[in-house]
């Protein structure tokens, strides 16, 4: 550990020298140690730590990123005393009335480190495309799909973990997965008629009871140390969200948790989740849920769940409260429910047209849907203007497995991909006629036996926690302030653009 601390000190010194920055101190303070919980009546599983941990890795990286951000915008950092920058007053873009009324789409207004979404290329995680991530991120023993834990490490650090680091990180996360007894009791007491997402929100919010960030903030800590307990809470939140999700599934659909399998510490989060909801024996389900979790982790910061995490976290609410708020947004029909709508559309088409209809019949069905004023779910995206690379990864997974490829429901996914873009282009009311990730995800879950549509968004929520909370750690590491954009009334907008609108008081 001494060498790690020395490395941190060198990172500070080197960054200062390279950027002409004078740090308040290059003395390395003792590594953060979580405070003893004041709630000892709720047992917590012992935690496993790798020889090189994600905590150590971030401690080395953060000073360098802080120095870079200081160059872009002065006075961002509590740790840097130099003033002035040649970039702080540079213009990133203009804001139009259309954008203000149109959900702020396209406004460049957030810092988001783990991923950037390009309208043509799709998502890049720390500069890597999905196929590139699939090539370099470690897989589970005997598996072919990238481990979500490896993706989580990568999103947090921007560095590809070794197989050993990914394995140790997986073990640490699984060791954190056990729920406090009071959370288990709270979830078990909820009516099974309550929507699974509402149960999920309650479970994650309740974890705030043991928040290390909240406890350390109350005791008093330096701003430079905010990221450390934020990271600890974020790791707990991600790990425990899988166990919360599994418990919700068993209570809601399987009659309770009496026979719920125990966590297996040598297995990954996705395997344990699959096993606890009854799919541990399905190699195909385990692999697809690994891929699903890795692909859904992050999609830059402007989507509702990611932005909500950032916004609520900017008030220095702890990660549990921030992410429970995000889950409320994810539960909305315009965000996390889309794959359900796709599957309902496909099943309705199958009921009317049968298995493997002709292209002409499916084309006619699509036109009838559009002419009735409805949309084709799973097509179009607020940013993308090409097929979603996440869709392509899921489609390739299905096509690589004979049992999926011959499934008529998955067959509809492929057939729609061939026909729908042309129809939507001819229809002329969409900027992006191509499929997004929701076009394929639901059909794969359905194929392997997960047929409870209301639960699909919960699986989205376990995955998205990794991306949203990775950035929340960076929010605290970079010292980003409380988010507070300016709002305008319609009268104020009209005045600014010098528009004389009848009936509008200036």
Coordinates of C-alpha atoms in Angstrom, one line a residue:
X1 CA 0.0 0.0 0.0
X2 CA 3.0 2.3 0.6
X3 CA 4.0 2.1 -3.0
X4 CA 0.4 3.0 -4.1
X5 CA 0.5 6.0 -1.8
X6 CA 3.8 7.1 -3.2
X7 CA 2.4 6.7 -6.7
X8 CA -0.5 9.0 -5.8
X9 CA 2.0 11.7 -4.6
X10 CA 4.0 11.4 -7.8
X11 CA 0.8 11.8 -9.8
X12 CA 0.0 15.0 -8.0
X13 CA 3.5 16.3 -8.5
X14 CA 3.7 15.3 -12.2
X15 CA 0.3 16.8 -13.0
X16 CA 1.3 20.0 -11.3
X17 CA 4.6 20.2 -13.2
X18 CA 3.0 19.5 -16.5
X19 CA 0.2 22.0 -16.2
X20 CA 1.8 24.7 -14.2
X21 CA -0.6 24.0 -11.4
X22 CA 0.2 24.6 -7.7
X23 CA -1.7 22.2 -5.5
X24 CA -2.6 23.1 -2.0
X25 CA -0.7 20.1 -0.8
X26 CA 1.1 17.0 -2.2
X27 CA 1.2 15.3 1.1
X28 CA -0.7 12.0 0.8
X29 CA -3.4 11.7 3.5
X30 CA -4.2 8.2 4.9
X31 CA -6.5 6.2 2.6
X32 CA -10.2 6.6 3.3
X33 CA -11.5 4.0 5.7
X34 CA -15.3 3.6 6.1
X35 CA -16.7 4.7 9.4
X36 CA -18.1 2.0 11.7
X37 CA -21.8 1.7 11.0
X38 CA -23.9 3.0 13.9
X39 CA -26.5 0.4 13.0
X40 CA -24.7 -2.7 14.2
X41 CA -27.9 -4.7 14.6
X42 CA -28.0 -5.2 10.8
X43 CA -25.1 -7.5 9.8
X44 CA -23.0 -6.7 6.8
X45 CA -21.1 -9.4 4.8
X46 CA -17.3 -9.2 5.1
X47 CA -15.7 -7.5 2.0
X48 CA -13.1 -8.9 -0.2
X49 CA -10.3 -6.6 -1.5
X50 CA -8.0 -7.2 -4.4
X51 CA -4.3 -6.5 -4.2
X52 CA -4.9 -3.7 -6.7
X53 CA -8.4 -2.4 -6.2
X54 CA -10.6 0.0 -8.0
X55 CA -10.1 2.4 -5.1
X56 CA -6.3 2.4 -5.6
X57 CA -6.7 2.8 -9.3
X58 CA -9.0 5.8 -9.0
X59 CA -6.7 7.3 -6.4
X60 CA -3.9 7.3 -9.0
X61 CA -6.0 8.6 -11.9
X62 CA -8.1 11.4 -10.3
X63 CA -5.3 14.0 -9.8
X64 CA -4.5 13.9 -13.5
X65 CA -8.1 14.3 -14.5
X66 CA -8.5 17.1 -12.0
X67 CA -5.6 19.0 -13.6
X68 CA -7.1 18.5 -17.1
X69 CA -10.4 19.9 -15.9
X70 CA -8.8 22.8 -14.2
X71 CA -7.3 23.8 -17.6
X72 CA -10.8 23.8 -19.1
X73 CA -12.6 25.7 -16.4
X74 CA -10.9 27.7 -13.6
X75 CA -12.3 27.6 -10.1
X76 CA -13.8 24.2 -10.6
X77 CA -11.6 22.6 -8.1
X78 CA -11.3 22.8 -4.4
X79 CA -7.8 21.2 -4.6
X80 CA -6.2 23.6 -7.1
X81 CA -5.2 27.2 -6.2
X82 CA -4.1 28.5 -9.6
X83 CA -6.5 30.9 -11.3
X84 CA -7.2 31.7 -14.9
X85 CA -7.7 29.5 -18.0
X86 CA -7.6 30.1 -21.7
X87 CA -10.6 27.8 -22.2
X88 CA -13.2 28.8 -19.5
X89 CA -15.0 31.3 -21.6
X90 CA -15.1 29.3 -24.9
X91 CA -18.5 28.8 -26.5
X92 CA -19.8 25.3 -26.9
X93 CA -22.9 26.2 -28.8
X94 CA -26.1 28.2 -29.1
X95 CA -29.5 27.5 -27.5
X96 CA -32.6 27.8 -29.6
X97 CA -36.2 28.3 -28.6
X98 CA -36.9 24.9 -30.2
X99 CA -34.4 23.2 -27.8
X100 CA -35.9 24.9 -24.8
X101 CA -39.4 23.7 -25.6
X102 CA -38.1 20.4 -27.0
X103 CA -36.7 18.7 -23.9
X104 CA -33.3 20.5 -24.1
X105 CA -32.2 18.0 -26.8
X106 CA -28.8 18.7 -28.2
X107 CA -27.8 21.3 -25.7
X108 CA -24.2 20.6 -24.6
X109 CA -24.5 21.3 -20.9
X110 CA -23.0 18.4 -18.9
X111 CA -19.7 16.9 -18.1
X112 CA -19.9 13.1 -18.5
X113 CA -16.7 11.1 -18.5
X114 CA -17.5 7.4 -19.0
X115 CA -19.3 7.6 -22.3
X116 CA -20.0 9.9 -25.3
X117 CA -22.8 9.3 -27.8
X118 CA -22.2 10.1 -31.4
X119 CA -25.2 10.3 -33.8
X120 CA -23.5 8.2 -36.5
X121 CA -21.2 5.9 -34.5
X122 CA -23.2 5.2 -31.5
X123 CA -21.9 5.0 -28.0
X124 CA -18.2 5.0 -27.0
X125 CA -17.1 4.1 -23.5
X126 CA -13.9 6.1 -22.7
X127 CA -13.3 6.2 -26.5
X128 CA -14.0 2.5 -27.2
X129 CA -16.9 1.2 -29.3
X130 CA -19.0 -1.7 -28.2
X131 CA -17.2 -4.2 -30.5
X132 CA -13.9 -2.9 -29.1
X133 CA -15.1 -3.4 -25.5
X134 CA -16.3 -6.9 -26.4
X135 CA -12.8 -7.7 -27.6
X136 CA -10.8 -6.4 -24.6
X137 CA -13.0 -6.8 -21.5
X138 CA -12.7 -10.0 -19.5
X139 CA -15.4 -12.7 -19.6
X140 CA -16.6 -15.2 -17.0
X141 CA -14.9 -18.6 -16.9
X142 CA -16.5 -20.6 -19.7
X143 CA -18.4 -17.6 -20.9
X144 CA -18.1 -15.6 -24.1
X145 CA -19.8 -12.3 -23.1
X146 CA -18.0 -9.4 -21.4
X147 CA -18.5 -9.3 -17.7
X148 CA -20.6 -6.3 -16.4
X149 CA -18.2 -6.1 -13.5
X150 CA -15.3 -5.6 -16.0
X151 CA -17.4 -2.9 -17.7
X152 CA -18.1 -1.2 -14.3
X153 CA -14.4 -1.1 -13.5
X154 CA -13.7 0.3 -17.0
X155 CA -16.5 3.0 -16.6
X156 CA -15.1 4.0 -13.3
X157 CA -11.4 4.2 -14.3
X158 CA -11.1 4.4 -18.1
X159 CA -8.7 1.5 -17.8
X160 CA -9.4 -2.1 -19.0
X161 CA -9.0 -4.4 -16.1
X162 CA -6.9 -7.5 -16.3
X163 CA -8.6 -10.9 -15.8
X164 CA -7.3 -11.0 -12.3
X165 CA -8.5 -7.5 -11.5
X166 CA -11.9 -8.2 -12.9
X167 CA -12.2 -11.4 -10.9
X168 CA -11.2 -9.7 -7.7
X169 CA -13.6 -6.8 -8.3
X170 CA -16.4 -9.3 -9.0
X171 CA -15.7 -11.0 -5.7
X172 CA -15.7 -7.7 -3.9
X173 CA -19.0 -6.7 -5.4
X174 CA -20.6 -10.1 -4.6
X175 CA -19.3 -9.8 -1.0
X176 CA -21.2 -6.4 -0.9
X177 CA -24.5 -7.9 -2.3
X178 CA -26.0 -9.1 1.0
X179 CA -28.9 -6.9 2.1
X180 CA -29.4 -5.4 5.6
X181 CA -32.1 -7.3 7.4
X182 CA -34.3 -4.2 7.6
X183 CA -34.3 -3.9 3.8
X184 CA -35.2 -7.5 3.4
X185 CA -38.1 -7.1 5.8
X186 CA -39.3 -3.9 4.1
X187 CA -39.3 -5.5 0.7
X188 CA -41.0 -8.7 2.0
X189 CA -43.8 -6.5 3.5
X190 CA -44.7 -4.8 0.3
X191 CA -47.9 -6.0 -1.5
X192 CA -47.1 -8.1 -4.6
X193 CA -49.5 -6.0 -6.5
X194 CA -47.1 -3.0 -6.2
X195 CA -45.2 -2.4 -9.4
X196 CA -41.7 -4.0 -9.3
X197 CA -40.1 -0.6 -10.1
X198 CA -41.8 1.0 -7.1
X199 CA -40.5 -1.8 -5.0
X200 CA -37.1 -1.3 -6.5
X201 CA -37.1 2.4 -5.7
X202 CA -38.1 1.7 -2.1
X203 CA -35.3 -0.9 -1.7
X204 CA -32.6 1.3 -3.0
X205 CA -33.7 4.4 -1.1
X206 CA -33.8 2.4 2.1
X207 CA -30.1 1.6 1.7
X208 CA -29.5 5.3 2.5
X209 CA -29.8 4.2 6.2
X210 CA -26.2 2.9 6.0
X211 CA -24.7 5.5 3.6
X212 CA -21.1 6.1 4.3
X213 CA -21.2 9.4 2.3
X214 CA -24.1 10.7 4.4
X215 CA -22.4 9.6 7.6
X216 CA -19.0 11.1 6.7
X217 CA -20.5 14.4 5.5
X218 CA -22.4 14.7 8.7
X219 CA -19.2 14.2 10.7
X220 CA -17.4 16.7 8.5
X221 CA -14.9 15.8 5.7
X222 CA -12.8 17.7 3.2
X223 CA -14.3 18.2 -0.3
X224 CA -11.2 16.6 -1.7
X225 CA -12.3 13.3 0.0
X226 CA -15.9 13.3 -1.1
X227 CA -15.3 10.8 -3.9
X228 CA -14.1 8.1 -1.5
X229 CA -17.3 7.5 0.4
X230 CA -19.3 8.2 -2.7
X231 CA -17.4 5.4 -4.4
X232 CA -18.0 3.0 -1.4
X233 CA -21.7 3.8 -1.5
X234 CA -21.8 3.4 -5.3
X235 CA -20.2 0.0 -5.1
X236 CA -22.7 -1.1 -2.4
X237 CA -25.6 0.3 -4.4
X238 CA -24.7 -1.6 -7.6
X239 CA -24.0 -4.8 -5.8
X240 CA -27.1 -4.7 -3.6
X241 CA -29.4 -3.7 -6.5
X242 CA -29.0 -7.1 -8.0
X243 CA -30.1 -8.8 -4.8
X244 CA -32.9 -6.3 -4.3
X245 CA -34.1 -7.1 -7.9
X246 CA -34.0 -10.9 -7.3
X247 CA -35.9 -10.6 -4.1
X248 CA -38.6 -8.5 -5.8
X249 CA -38.9 -11.1 -8.5
X250 CA -39.3 -14.0 -6.0
X251 CA -41.8 -12.1 -3.9
X252 CA -43.9 -10.9 -6.8
X253 CA -43.8 -13.9 -9.1
X254 CA -42.6 -17.0 -7.2
X255 CA -44.6 -16.7 -4.0
X256 CA -41.8 -15.5 -1.7
X257 CA -38.1 -15.9 -0.8
X258 CA -38.3 -19.1 1.3
X259 CA -36.4 -21.1 -1.2
X260 CA -34.2 -18.3 -2.5
X261 CA -30.7 -19.6 -3.2
X262 CA -27.9 -18.1 -1.3
X263 CA -25.3 -15.9 -3.0
X264 CA -22.3 -17.8 -4.4
X265 CA -19.2 -15.8 -3.8
X266 CA -17.2 -17.4 -6.6
X267 CA -19.8 -16.4 -9.2
X268 CA -20.5 -13.1 -10.9
X269 CA -23.4 -10.7 -10.2
X270 CA -25.3 -11.8 -13.3
X271 CA -25.0 -15.5 -12.5
X272 CA -26.1 -14.9 -8.9
X273 CA -29.1 -12.8 -10.1
X274 CA -30.1 -15.5 -12.7
X275 CA -29.7 -18.2 -10.1
X276 CA -31.8 -16.4 -7.5
X277 CA -34.7 -15.9 -9.9
X278 CA -34.7 -19.5 -11.1
X279 CA -32.5 -19.3 -14.2
X280 CA -29.1 -20.4 -12.9
X281 CA -29.3 -23.6 -14.9
X282 CA -29.8 -21.8 -18.2
X283 CA -26.4 -21.1 -19.7
X284 CA -28.1 -19.0 -22.4
X285 CA -30.0 -16.8 -20.0
X286 CA -26.9 -16.2 -17.9
X287 CA -24.9 -15.2 -21.0
X288 CA -27.6 -12.9 -22.3
X289 CA -28.1 -11.2 -19.0
X290 CA -24.4 -10.6 -18.8
X291 CA -24.4 -9.0 -22.2
X292 CA -27.6 -7.1 -21.4
X293 CA -26.1 -5.7 -18.2
X294 CA -22.9 -4.7 -19.9
X295 CA -24.6 -3.0 -22.8
X296 CA -27.2 -1.0 -20.7
X297 CA -24.7 0.4 -18.2
X298 CA -24.3 3.8 -19.8
X299 CA -25.5 5.9 -22.7
X300 CA -23.9 9.3 -21.9
X301 CA -25.5 11.7 -19.4
X302 CA -28.5 13.3 -21.0
X303 CA -31.0 10.5 -20.7
X304 CA -33.5 10.7 -17.8
X305 CA -32.0 8.2 -15.4
X306 CA -28.4 9.3 -15.9
X307 CA -29.2 13.0 -15.7
X308 CA -31.4 12.5 -12.6
X309 CA -28.5 10.7 -10.8
X310 CA -26.2 13.6 -11.6
X311 CA -28.8 16.3 -10.7
X312 CA -29.8 14.8 -7.4
X313 CA -26.2 14.0 -6.6
X314 CA -25.2 17.6 -7.2
X315 CA -27.1 18.5 -4.1
X316 CA -24.8 16.1 -2.3
X317 CA -27.5 13.6 -1.7
X318 CA -25.9 10.2 -1.2
X319 CA -25.7 7.7 -4.1
X320 CA -28.6 5.7 -2.8
X321 CA -30.9 8.6 -2.8
X322 CA -29.6 9.9 -6.1
X323 CA -30.1 6.5 -7.8
X324 CA -33.5 5.8 -6.3
X325 CA -34.6 9.1 -7.8
X326 CA -33.2 8.0 -11.2
X327 CA -35.2 4.8 -11.0
X328 CA -38.3 6.9 -10.8
X329 CA -37.4 8.3 -14.1
X330 CA -36.5 5.0 -15.5
X331 CA -40.0 3.7 -14.6
X332 CA -41.5 6.2 -17.0
X333 CA -43.1 4.9 -20.3
X334 CA -40.8 7.2 -22.4
X335 CA -37.6 5.8 -20.8
X336 CA -37.3 2.3 -19.4
X337 CA -40.5 0.7 -20.5
X338 CA -39.7 0.7 -24.2
X339 CA -38.6 -2.9 -24.5
X340 CA -41.9 -4.0 -23.1
X341 CA -43.7 -2.0 -25.8
X342 CA -41.6 -3.6 -28.5
X343 CA -42.4 -7.1 -27.3
X344 CA -46.1 -6.3 -27.0
X345 CA -46.0 -5.0 -30.6
X346 CA -44.2 -8.2 -31.8
X347 CA -46.6 -10.5 -30.0
X348 CA -49.6 -8.6 -31.4
X349 CA -48.2 -9.0 -34.9
X350 CA -47.5 -12.7 -34.3
X351 CA -51.1 -13.2 -33.1
X352 CA -52.5 -11.6 -36.3
X353 CA -50.0 -12.8 -38.9
X354 CA -48.7 -16.1 -37.4
X355 CA -45.1 -17.3 -37.2
X356 CA -42.7 -16.1 -39.9
X357 CA -45.1 -14.1 -42.1
X358 CA -44.2 -12.9 -45.6
X359 CA -42.4 -9.6 -45.9
X360 CA -45.4 -8.1 -47.7
X361 CA -47.8 -9.0 -44.8
X362 CA -45.5 -7.6 -42.2
X363 CA -45.0 -4.4 -44.3
X364 CA -48.8 -4.0 -44.5
X365 CA -49.1 -4.5 -40.7
X366 CA -46.5 -1.7 -40.1
X367 CA -48.3 0.6 -42.4
X368 CA -51.7 -0.1 -40.7
X369 CA -50.0 0.7 -37.4
X370 CA -48.7 4.0 -38.6
X371 CA -51.9 5.0 -40.3
X372 CA -53.8 4.5 -37.0
X373 CA -51.6 7.1 -35.4
X374 CA -49.4 4.8 -33.5
X375 CA -45.6 4.4 -33.6
X376 CA -43.4 1.4 -34.3
X377 CA -41.8 0.8 -30.9
X378 CA -38.1 0.2 -30.8
X379 CA -37.4 2.4 -33.8
X380 CA -35.9 5.9 -33.6
X381 CA -33.7 7.6 -31.0
X382 CA -33.2 11.1 -29.7
X383 CA -29.6 11.2 -30.7
X384 CA -28.7 8.2 -33.0
X385 CA -29.1 8.4 -36.7
X386 CA -27.9 4.9 -37.5
X387 CA -28.8 1.4 -36.1
X388 CA -28.0 1.3 -32.4
X389 CA -24.7 -0.7 -31.8
X390 CA -26.3 -2.2 -28.7
X391 CA -29.1 -3.6 -30.9
X392 CA -26.5 -5.0 -33.3
X393 CA -24.7 -6.8 -30.4
X394 CA -27.9 -8.3 -29.1
X395 CA -29.0 -9.3 -32.6
X396 CA -25.7 -11.0 -33.2
X397 CA -26.0 -12.8 -29.9
X398 CA -29.4 -14.2 -31.0
X399 CA -28.2 -15.2 -34.4
X400 CA -25.2 -17.0 -33.0
X401 CA -27.5 -19.3 -31.0
X402 CA -29.6 -21.8 -33.0
X403 CA -32.2 -22.1 -30.3
X404 CA -32.8 -18.3 -30.5
X405 CA -32.4 -17.9 -34.2
X406 CA -35.3 -20.3 -34.9
X407 CA -37.6 -18.6 -32.4
X408 CA -40.5 -16.9 -34.2
X409 CA -40.5 -14.0 -31.8
X410 CA -36.8 -13.3 -32.5
X411 CA -37.6 -13.9 -36.2
X412 CA -39.9 -10.9 -36.0
X413 CA -37.0 -8.8 -34.7
X414 CA -34.8 -9.6 -37.6
X415 CA -37.7 -9.2 -40.1
X416 CA -38.7 -5.8 -38.7
X417 CA -35.0 -4.7 -39.0
X418 CA -35.1 -5.6 -42.7
X419 CA -38.5 -3.9 -43.4
X420 CA -39.3 -1.2 -40.9
X421 CA -36.6 1.3 -41.8
X422 CA -37.8 1.6 -45.4
X423 CA -41.4 2.0 -44.3
X424 CA -40.5 4.6 -41.7
X425 CA -38.4 6.5 -44.3
X426 CA -41.3 6.5 -46.7
X427 CA -43.6 7.6 -44.0
X428 CA -41.4 10.6 -43.5
X429 CA -42.0 11.5 -39.8
X430 CA -38.9 10.2 -38.1
X431 CA -35.3 11.4 -38.2
X432 CA -34.0 8.0 -37.4
X433 CA -35.8 5.0 -38.9
X434 CA -33.4 2.5 -37.5
X435 CA -33.7 0.1 -34.5
X436 CA -32.6 1.0 -31.0
X437 CA -31.5 -1.4 -28.2
X438 CA -35.1 -2.0 -27.2
X439 CA -35.9 -3.7 -30.5
X440 CA -34.0 -6.8 -29.5
X441 CA -33.6 -6.9 -25.7
X442 CA -37.1 -7.9 -24.7
X443 CA -37.3 -10.7 -27.3
X444 CA -34.2 -12.3 -25.8
X445 CA -35.4 -12.2 -22.2
X446 CA -38.7 -13.6 -23.4
X447 CA -37.1 -16.4 -25.3
X448 CA -35.2 -17.6 -22.2
X449 CA -38.3 -17.6 -20.1
X450 CA -38.4 -14.2 -18.4
X451 CA -41.9 -13.3 -19.5
X452 CA -43.0 -10.9 -16.7
X453 CA -43.0 -7.6 -18.7
X454 CA -43.3 -5.4 -15.7
X455 CA -40.0 -6.7 -14.4
X456 CA -38.0 -5.9 -17.5
X457 CA -37.3 -2.3 -16.4
X458 CA -35.9 -3.6 -13.1
X459 CA -33.2 -5.5 -15.1
X460 CA -32.5 -2.2 -16.9
X461 CA -32.2 -0.5 -13.5
X462 CA -29.6 -2.9 -12.2
X463 CA -27.5 -2.4 -15.3
X464 CA -27.8 1.4 -15.5
X465 CA -26.6 1.8 -11.9
X466 CA -23.1 1.0 -13.0
X467 CA -22.9 3.9 -15.5
X468 CA -24.8 6.5 -13.6
X469 CA -22.9 5.9 -10.4
X470 CA -19.6 5.8 -12.1
X471 CA -20.1 9.4 -13.2
X472 CA -21.5 10.3 -9.8
X473 CA -18.1 9.3 -8.4
X474 CA -16.4 11.6 -11.0
X475 CA -18.8 14.4 -10.1
X476 CA -17.5 14.3 -6.6
X477 CA -13.8 13.8 -7.7
X478 CA -14.0 16.8 -10.0
X479 CA -15.8 18.9 -7.5
X480 CA -18.7 19.6 -9.8
X481 CA -21.1 22.1 -8.3
X482 CA -24.9 22.1 -7.6
X483 CA -26.7 22.0 -10.9
X484 CA -28.8 25.1 -11.4
X485 CA -29.9 26.0 -15.0
X486 CA -31.9 29.2 -15.7
X487 CA -35.6 28.8 -16.5
X488 CA -37.7 31.2 -18.5
X489 CA -41.4 31.9 -18.8
X490 CA -42.9 32.1 -22.3
X491 CA -43.2 35.9 -21.8
X492 CA -39.5 36.1 -21.0
X493 CA -38.6 34.0 -24.1
X494 CA -40.7 36.2 -26.3
X495 CA -39.0 39.3 -24.8
X496 CA -35.6 37.9 -25.4
X497 CA -36.3 37.1 -29.1
X498 CA -38.3 40.3 -29.5
X499 CA -41.4 38.5 -30.6
X500 CA -44.8 40.2 -30.4
X501 CA -47.2 37.4 -29.6
X502 CA -50.9 38.3 -29.1
X503 CA -52.3 37.4 -25.7
X504 CA -48.9 37.1 -24.1
X505 CA -48.2 39.6 -21.4
X506 CA -44.6 40.9 -21.4

